[in-house]
PDB file of C-alpha atoms and ligand atoms in Angstrom:
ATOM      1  CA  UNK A   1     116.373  88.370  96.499  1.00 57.00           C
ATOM      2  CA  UNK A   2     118.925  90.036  94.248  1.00 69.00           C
ATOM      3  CA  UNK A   3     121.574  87.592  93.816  1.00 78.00           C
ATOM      4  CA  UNK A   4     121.051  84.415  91.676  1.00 79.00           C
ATOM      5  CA  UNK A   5     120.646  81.543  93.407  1.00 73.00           C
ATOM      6  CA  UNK A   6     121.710  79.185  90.778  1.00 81.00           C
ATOM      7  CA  UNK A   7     123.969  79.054  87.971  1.00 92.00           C
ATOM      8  CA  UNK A   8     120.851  77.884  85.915  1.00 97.00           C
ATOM      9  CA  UNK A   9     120.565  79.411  82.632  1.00 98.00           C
ATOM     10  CA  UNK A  10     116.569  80.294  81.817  1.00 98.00           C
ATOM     11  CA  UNK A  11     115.299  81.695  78.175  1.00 98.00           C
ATOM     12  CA  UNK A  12     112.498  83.977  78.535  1.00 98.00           C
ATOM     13  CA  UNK A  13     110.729  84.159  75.150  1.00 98.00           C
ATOM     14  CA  UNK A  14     108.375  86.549  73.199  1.00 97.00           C
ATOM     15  CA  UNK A  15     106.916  88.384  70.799  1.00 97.00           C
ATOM     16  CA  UNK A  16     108.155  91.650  72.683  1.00 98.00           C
ATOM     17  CA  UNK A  17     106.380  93.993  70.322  1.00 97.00           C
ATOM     18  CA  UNK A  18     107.260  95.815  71.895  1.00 98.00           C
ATOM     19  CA  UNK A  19     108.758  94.830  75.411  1.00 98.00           C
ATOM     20  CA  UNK A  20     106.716  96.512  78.095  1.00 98.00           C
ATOM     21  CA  UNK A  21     107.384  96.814  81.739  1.00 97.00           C
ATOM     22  CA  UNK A  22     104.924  94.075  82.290  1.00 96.00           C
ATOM     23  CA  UNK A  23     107.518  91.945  80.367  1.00 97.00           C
ATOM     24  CA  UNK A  24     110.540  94.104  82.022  1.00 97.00           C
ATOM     25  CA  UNK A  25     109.469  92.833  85.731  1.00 97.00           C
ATOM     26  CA  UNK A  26     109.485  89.055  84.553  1.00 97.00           C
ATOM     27  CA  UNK A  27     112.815  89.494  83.099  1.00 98.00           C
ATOM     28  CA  UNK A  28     113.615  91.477  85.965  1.00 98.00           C
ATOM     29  CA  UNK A  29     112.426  88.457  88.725  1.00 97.00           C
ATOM     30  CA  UNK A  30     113.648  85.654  86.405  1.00 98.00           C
ATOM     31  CA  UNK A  31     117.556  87.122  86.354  1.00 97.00           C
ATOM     32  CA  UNK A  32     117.099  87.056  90.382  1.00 96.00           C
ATOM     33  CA  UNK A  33     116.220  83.563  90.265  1.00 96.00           C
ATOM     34  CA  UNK A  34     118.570  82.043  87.325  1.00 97.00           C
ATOM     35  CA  UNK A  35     122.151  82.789  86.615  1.00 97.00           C
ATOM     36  CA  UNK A  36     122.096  83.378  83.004  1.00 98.00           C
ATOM     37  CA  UNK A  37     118.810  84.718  80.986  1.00 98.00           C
ATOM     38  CA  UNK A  38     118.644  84.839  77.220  1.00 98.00           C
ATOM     39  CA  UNK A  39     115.511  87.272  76.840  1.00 98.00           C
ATOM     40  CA  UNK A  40     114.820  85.740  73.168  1.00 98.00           C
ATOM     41  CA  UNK A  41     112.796  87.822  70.655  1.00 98.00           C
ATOM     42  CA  UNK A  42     111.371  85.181  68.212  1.00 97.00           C
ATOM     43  CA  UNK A  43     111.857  85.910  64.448  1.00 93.00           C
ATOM     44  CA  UNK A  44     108.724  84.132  63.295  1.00 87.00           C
ATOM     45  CA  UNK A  45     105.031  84.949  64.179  1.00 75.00           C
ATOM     46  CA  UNK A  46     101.569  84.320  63.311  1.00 77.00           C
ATOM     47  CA  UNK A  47     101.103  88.078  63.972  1.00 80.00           C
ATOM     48  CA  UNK A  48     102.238  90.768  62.086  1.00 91.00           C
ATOM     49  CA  UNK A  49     104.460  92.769  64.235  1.00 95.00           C
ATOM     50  CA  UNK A  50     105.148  96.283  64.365  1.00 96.00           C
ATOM     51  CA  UNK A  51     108.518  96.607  64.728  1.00 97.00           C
ATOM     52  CA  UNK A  52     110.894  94.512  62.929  1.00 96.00           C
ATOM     53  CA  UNK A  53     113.311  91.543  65.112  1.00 97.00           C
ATOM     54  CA  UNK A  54     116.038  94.061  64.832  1.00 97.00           C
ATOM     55  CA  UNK A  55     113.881  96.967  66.444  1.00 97.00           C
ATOM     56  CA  UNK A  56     112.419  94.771  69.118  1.00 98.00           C
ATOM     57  CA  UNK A  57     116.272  93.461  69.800  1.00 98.00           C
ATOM     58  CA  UNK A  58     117.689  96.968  70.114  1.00 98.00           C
ATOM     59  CA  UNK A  59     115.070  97.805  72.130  1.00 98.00           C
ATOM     60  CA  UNK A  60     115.256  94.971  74.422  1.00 98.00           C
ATOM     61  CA  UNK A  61     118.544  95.453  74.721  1.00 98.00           C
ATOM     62  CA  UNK A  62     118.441  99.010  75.513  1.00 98.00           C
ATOM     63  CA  UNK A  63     115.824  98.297  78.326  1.00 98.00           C
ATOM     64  CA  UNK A  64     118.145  95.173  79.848  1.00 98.00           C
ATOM     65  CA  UNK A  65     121.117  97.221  79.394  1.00 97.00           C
ATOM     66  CA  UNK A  66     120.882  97.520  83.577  1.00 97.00           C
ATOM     67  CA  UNK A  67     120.619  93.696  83.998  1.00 98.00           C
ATOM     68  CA  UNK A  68     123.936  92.337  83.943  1.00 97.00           C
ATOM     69  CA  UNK A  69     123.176  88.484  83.638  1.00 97.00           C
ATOM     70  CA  UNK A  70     120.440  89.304  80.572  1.00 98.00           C
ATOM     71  CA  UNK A  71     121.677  88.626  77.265  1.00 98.00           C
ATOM     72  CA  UNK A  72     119.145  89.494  74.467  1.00 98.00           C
ATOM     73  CA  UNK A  73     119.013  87.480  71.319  1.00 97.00           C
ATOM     74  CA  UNK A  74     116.650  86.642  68.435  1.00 98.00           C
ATOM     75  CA  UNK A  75     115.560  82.896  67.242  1.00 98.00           C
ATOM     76  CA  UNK A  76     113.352  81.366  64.885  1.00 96.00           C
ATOM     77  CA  UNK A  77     112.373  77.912  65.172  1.00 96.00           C
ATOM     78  CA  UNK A  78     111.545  75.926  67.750  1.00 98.00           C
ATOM     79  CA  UNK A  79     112.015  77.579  71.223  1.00 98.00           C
ATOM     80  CA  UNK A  80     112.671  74.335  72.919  1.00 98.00           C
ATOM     81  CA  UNK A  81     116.086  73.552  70.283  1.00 98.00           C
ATOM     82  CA  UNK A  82     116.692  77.222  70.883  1.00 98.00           C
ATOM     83  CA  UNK A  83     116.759  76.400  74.638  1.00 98.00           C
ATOM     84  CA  UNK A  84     118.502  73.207  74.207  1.00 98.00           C
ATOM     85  CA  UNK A  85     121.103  75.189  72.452  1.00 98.00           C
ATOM     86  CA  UNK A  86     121.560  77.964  74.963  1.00 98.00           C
ATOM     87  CA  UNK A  87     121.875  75.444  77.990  1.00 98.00           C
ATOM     88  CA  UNK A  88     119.216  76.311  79.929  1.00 98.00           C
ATOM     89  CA  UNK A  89     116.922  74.200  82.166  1.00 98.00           C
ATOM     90  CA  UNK A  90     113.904  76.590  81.985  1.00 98.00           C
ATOM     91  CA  UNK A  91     111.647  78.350  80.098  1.00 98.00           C
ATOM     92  CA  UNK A  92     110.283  81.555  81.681  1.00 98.00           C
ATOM     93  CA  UNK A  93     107.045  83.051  80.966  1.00 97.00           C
ATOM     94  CA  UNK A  94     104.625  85.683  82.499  1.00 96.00           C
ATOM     95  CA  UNK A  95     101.063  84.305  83.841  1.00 94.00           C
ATOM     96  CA  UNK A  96      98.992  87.471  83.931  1.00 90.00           C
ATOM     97  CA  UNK A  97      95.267  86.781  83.773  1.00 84.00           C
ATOM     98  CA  UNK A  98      93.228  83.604  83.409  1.00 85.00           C
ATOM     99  CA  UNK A  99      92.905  84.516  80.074  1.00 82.00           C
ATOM    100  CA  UNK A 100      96.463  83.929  79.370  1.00 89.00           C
ATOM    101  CA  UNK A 101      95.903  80.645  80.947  1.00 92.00           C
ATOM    102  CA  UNK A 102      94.604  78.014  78.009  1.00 94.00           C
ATOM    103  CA  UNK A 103      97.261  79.450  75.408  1.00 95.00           C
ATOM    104  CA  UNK A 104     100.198  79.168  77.724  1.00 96.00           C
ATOM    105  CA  UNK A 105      99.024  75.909  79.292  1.00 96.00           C
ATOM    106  CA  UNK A 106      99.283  74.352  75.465  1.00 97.00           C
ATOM    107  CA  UNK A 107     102.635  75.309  74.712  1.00 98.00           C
ATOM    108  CA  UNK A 108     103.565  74.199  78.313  1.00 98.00           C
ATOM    109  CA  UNK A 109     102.378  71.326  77.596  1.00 98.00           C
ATOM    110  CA  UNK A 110     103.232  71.040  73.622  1.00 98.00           C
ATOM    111  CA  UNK A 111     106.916  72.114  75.218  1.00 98.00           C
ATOM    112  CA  UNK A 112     107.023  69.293  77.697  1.00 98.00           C
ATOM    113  CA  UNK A 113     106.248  66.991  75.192  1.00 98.00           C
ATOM    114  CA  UNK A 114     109.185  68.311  72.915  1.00 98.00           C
ATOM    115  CA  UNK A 115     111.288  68.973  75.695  1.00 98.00           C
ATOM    116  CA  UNK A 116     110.896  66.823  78.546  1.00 98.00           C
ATOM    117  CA  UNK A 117     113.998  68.038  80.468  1.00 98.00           C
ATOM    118  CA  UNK A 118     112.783  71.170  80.142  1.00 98.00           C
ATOM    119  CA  UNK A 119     111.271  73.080  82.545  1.00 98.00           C
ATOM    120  CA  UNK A 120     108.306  75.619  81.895  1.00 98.00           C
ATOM    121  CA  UNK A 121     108.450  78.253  84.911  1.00 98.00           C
ATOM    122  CA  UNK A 122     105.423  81.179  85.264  1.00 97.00           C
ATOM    123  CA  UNK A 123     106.318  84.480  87.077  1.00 96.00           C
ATOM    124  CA  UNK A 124     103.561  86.493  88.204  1.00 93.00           C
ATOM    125  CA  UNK A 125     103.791  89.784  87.000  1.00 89.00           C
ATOM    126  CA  UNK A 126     103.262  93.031  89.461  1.00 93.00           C
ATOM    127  CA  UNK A 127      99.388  93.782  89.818  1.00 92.00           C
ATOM    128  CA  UNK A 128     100.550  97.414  88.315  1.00 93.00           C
ATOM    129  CA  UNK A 129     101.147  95.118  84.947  1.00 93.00           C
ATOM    130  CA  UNK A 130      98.451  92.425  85.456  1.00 90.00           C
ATOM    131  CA  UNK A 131      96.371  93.394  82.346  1.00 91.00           C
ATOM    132  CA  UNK A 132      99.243  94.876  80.367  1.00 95.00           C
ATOM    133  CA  UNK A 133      99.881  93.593  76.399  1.00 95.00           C
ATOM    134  CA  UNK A 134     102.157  94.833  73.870  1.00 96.00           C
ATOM    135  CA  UNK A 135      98.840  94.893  71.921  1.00 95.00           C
ATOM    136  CA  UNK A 136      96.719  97.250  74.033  1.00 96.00           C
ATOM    137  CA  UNK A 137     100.200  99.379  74.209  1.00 97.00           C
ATOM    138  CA  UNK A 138     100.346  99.707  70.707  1.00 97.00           C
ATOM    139  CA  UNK A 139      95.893 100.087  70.340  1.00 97.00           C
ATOM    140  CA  UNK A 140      96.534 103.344  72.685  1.00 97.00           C
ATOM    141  CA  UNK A 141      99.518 104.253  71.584  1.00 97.00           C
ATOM    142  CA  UNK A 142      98.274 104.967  68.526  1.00 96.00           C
ATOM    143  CA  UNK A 143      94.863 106.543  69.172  1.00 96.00           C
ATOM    144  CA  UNK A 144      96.703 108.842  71.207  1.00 95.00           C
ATOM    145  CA  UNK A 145      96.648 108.431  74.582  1.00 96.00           C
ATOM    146  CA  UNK A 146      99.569 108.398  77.131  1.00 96.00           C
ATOM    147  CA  UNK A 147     101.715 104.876  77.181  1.00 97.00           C
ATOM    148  CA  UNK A 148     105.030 106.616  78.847  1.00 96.00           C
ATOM    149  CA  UNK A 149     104.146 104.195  82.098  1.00 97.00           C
ATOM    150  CA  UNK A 150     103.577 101.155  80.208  1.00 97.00           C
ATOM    151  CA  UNK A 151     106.808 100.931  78.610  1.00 98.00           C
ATOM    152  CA  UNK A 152     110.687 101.233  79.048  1.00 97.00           C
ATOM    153  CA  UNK A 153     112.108 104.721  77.913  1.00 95.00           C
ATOM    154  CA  UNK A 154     114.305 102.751  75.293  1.00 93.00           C
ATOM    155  CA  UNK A 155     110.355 101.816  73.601  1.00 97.00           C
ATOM    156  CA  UNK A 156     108.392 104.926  74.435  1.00 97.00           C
ATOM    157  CA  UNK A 157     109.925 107.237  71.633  1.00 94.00           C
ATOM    158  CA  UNK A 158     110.492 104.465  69.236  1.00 96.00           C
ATOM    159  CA  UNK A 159     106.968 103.611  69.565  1.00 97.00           C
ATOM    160  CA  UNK A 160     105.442 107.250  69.407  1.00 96.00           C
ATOM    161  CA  UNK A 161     107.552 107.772  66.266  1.00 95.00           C
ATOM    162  CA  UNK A 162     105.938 104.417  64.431  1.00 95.00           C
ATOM    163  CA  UNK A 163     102.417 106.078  65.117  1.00 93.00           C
ATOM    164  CA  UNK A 164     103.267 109.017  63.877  1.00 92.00           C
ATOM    165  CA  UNK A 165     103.127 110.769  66.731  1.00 80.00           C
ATOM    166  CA  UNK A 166     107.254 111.547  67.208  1.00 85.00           C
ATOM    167  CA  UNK A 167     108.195 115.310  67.843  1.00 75.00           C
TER     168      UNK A 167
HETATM  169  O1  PNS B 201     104.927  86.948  73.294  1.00 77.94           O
HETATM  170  P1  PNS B 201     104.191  85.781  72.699  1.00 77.94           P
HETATM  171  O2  PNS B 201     103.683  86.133  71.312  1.00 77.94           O
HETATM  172  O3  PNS B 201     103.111  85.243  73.592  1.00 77.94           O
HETATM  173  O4  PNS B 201     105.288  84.636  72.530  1.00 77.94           O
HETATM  174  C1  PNS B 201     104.950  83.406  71.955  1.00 77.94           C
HETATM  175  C2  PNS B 201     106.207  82.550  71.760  1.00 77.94           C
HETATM  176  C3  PNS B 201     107.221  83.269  70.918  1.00 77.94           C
HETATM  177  C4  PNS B 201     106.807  82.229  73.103  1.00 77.94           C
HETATM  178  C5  PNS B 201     105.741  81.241  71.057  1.00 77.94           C
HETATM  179  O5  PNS B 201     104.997  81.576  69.925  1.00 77.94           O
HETATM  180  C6  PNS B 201     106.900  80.367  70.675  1.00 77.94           C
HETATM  181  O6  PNS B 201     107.452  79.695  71.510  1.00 77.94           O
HETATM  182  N1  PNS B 201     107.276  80.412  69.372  1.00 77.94           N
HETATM  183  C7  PNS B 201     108.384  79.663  68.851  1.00 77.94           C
HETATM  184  C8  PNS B 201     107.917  78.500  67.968  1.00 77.94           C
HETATM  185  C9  PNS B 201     107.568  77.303  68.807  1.00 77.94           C
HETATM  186  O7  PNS B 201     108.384  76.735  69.495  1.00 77.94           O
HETATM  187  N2  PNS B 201     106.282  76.950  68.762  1.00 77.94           N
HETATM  188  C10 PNS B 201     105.749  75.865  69.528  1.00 77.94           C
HETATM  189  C11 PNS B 201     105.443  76.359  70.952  1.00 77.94           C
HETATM  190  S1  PNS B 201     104.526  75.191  71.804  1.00 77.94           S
END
């Protein structure tokens, strides 16, 4: 399927710290299915990221740059009034293990609640990206092993040159 089927719009948000290819074939699949996709990077966290919103923007926009109905953006607050605000009918989220399964459940759910014209959609990400995190990216990343596979090109030098490992 490489046409949209609908003119839906569909926000896919994240921490994206940074945006992996685990996170790329989501986006990827999600722009096949909706006509519009805001990839939004969210602004506030309970973690401390390491790369700022305007790093993880530019870099999701750099590794989009191919997608022509993506549209990368940064929000803090709410995601649902983000979504509400954008249009869109869905919110679109990768399901990778079971782990992944209580925390995303509770927003869902929490979401639904908020939101109940929204819809939560899960995309199941390749098997090549089924235990993939932006975490474990940046844990080997920095202890110096090889990450070129894990992420988008626009991420790999960015993120060698945080760890101090940039030529
Ligand atoms: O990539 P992450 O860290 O799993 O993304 C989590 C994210 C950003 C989707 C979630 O924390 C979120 O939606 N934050 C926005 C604030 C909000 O709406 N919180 C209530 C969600 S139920």
């Amino acid at each position: 399927m490489s046409t949209p089927r609908t003119e839906h719009i569909a926000v896919c948000p994240g921490s994206f710290d940074p945006i992996t290819e685990g996170h790329m074939d989501v986006i990827r699949r999600a722009s096949q299915m909706f006509g519009k996709v805001f990839v939004a990077v969210t602004a506030d966290s309970d973690k401390t990221p390491m790369f700022s919103v305007a790093e993880r923007v530019a870099m999701a926009q750099e590794a989009c740059q191919d997608l022509p109905n993506v549209v990368v953006d940064s929000f803090d607050g709410l995601v649902v009034e983000y979504a509400q605000r954008r249009g869109a009918v869905a919110l679109v989220k990768g399901l990778r293990a079971v782990s992944d399964f209580d925390r995303e459940m509770q927003m869902a759910w929490m979401n639904r609640q908020l939101a109940p014209e929204l819809y939560t959609v899960f995309l199941v990400p390749h098997p090549d990206y089924a235990f993939l995190s932006s975490s474990l990216v940046k844990e080997v990343a920095s202890l110096g092993g090889e990450v070129s596979q894990f992420v988008p090109d626009a991420v790999y030098k960015r993120l060698l040159d945080k760890v101090g490992r940039g030529q």
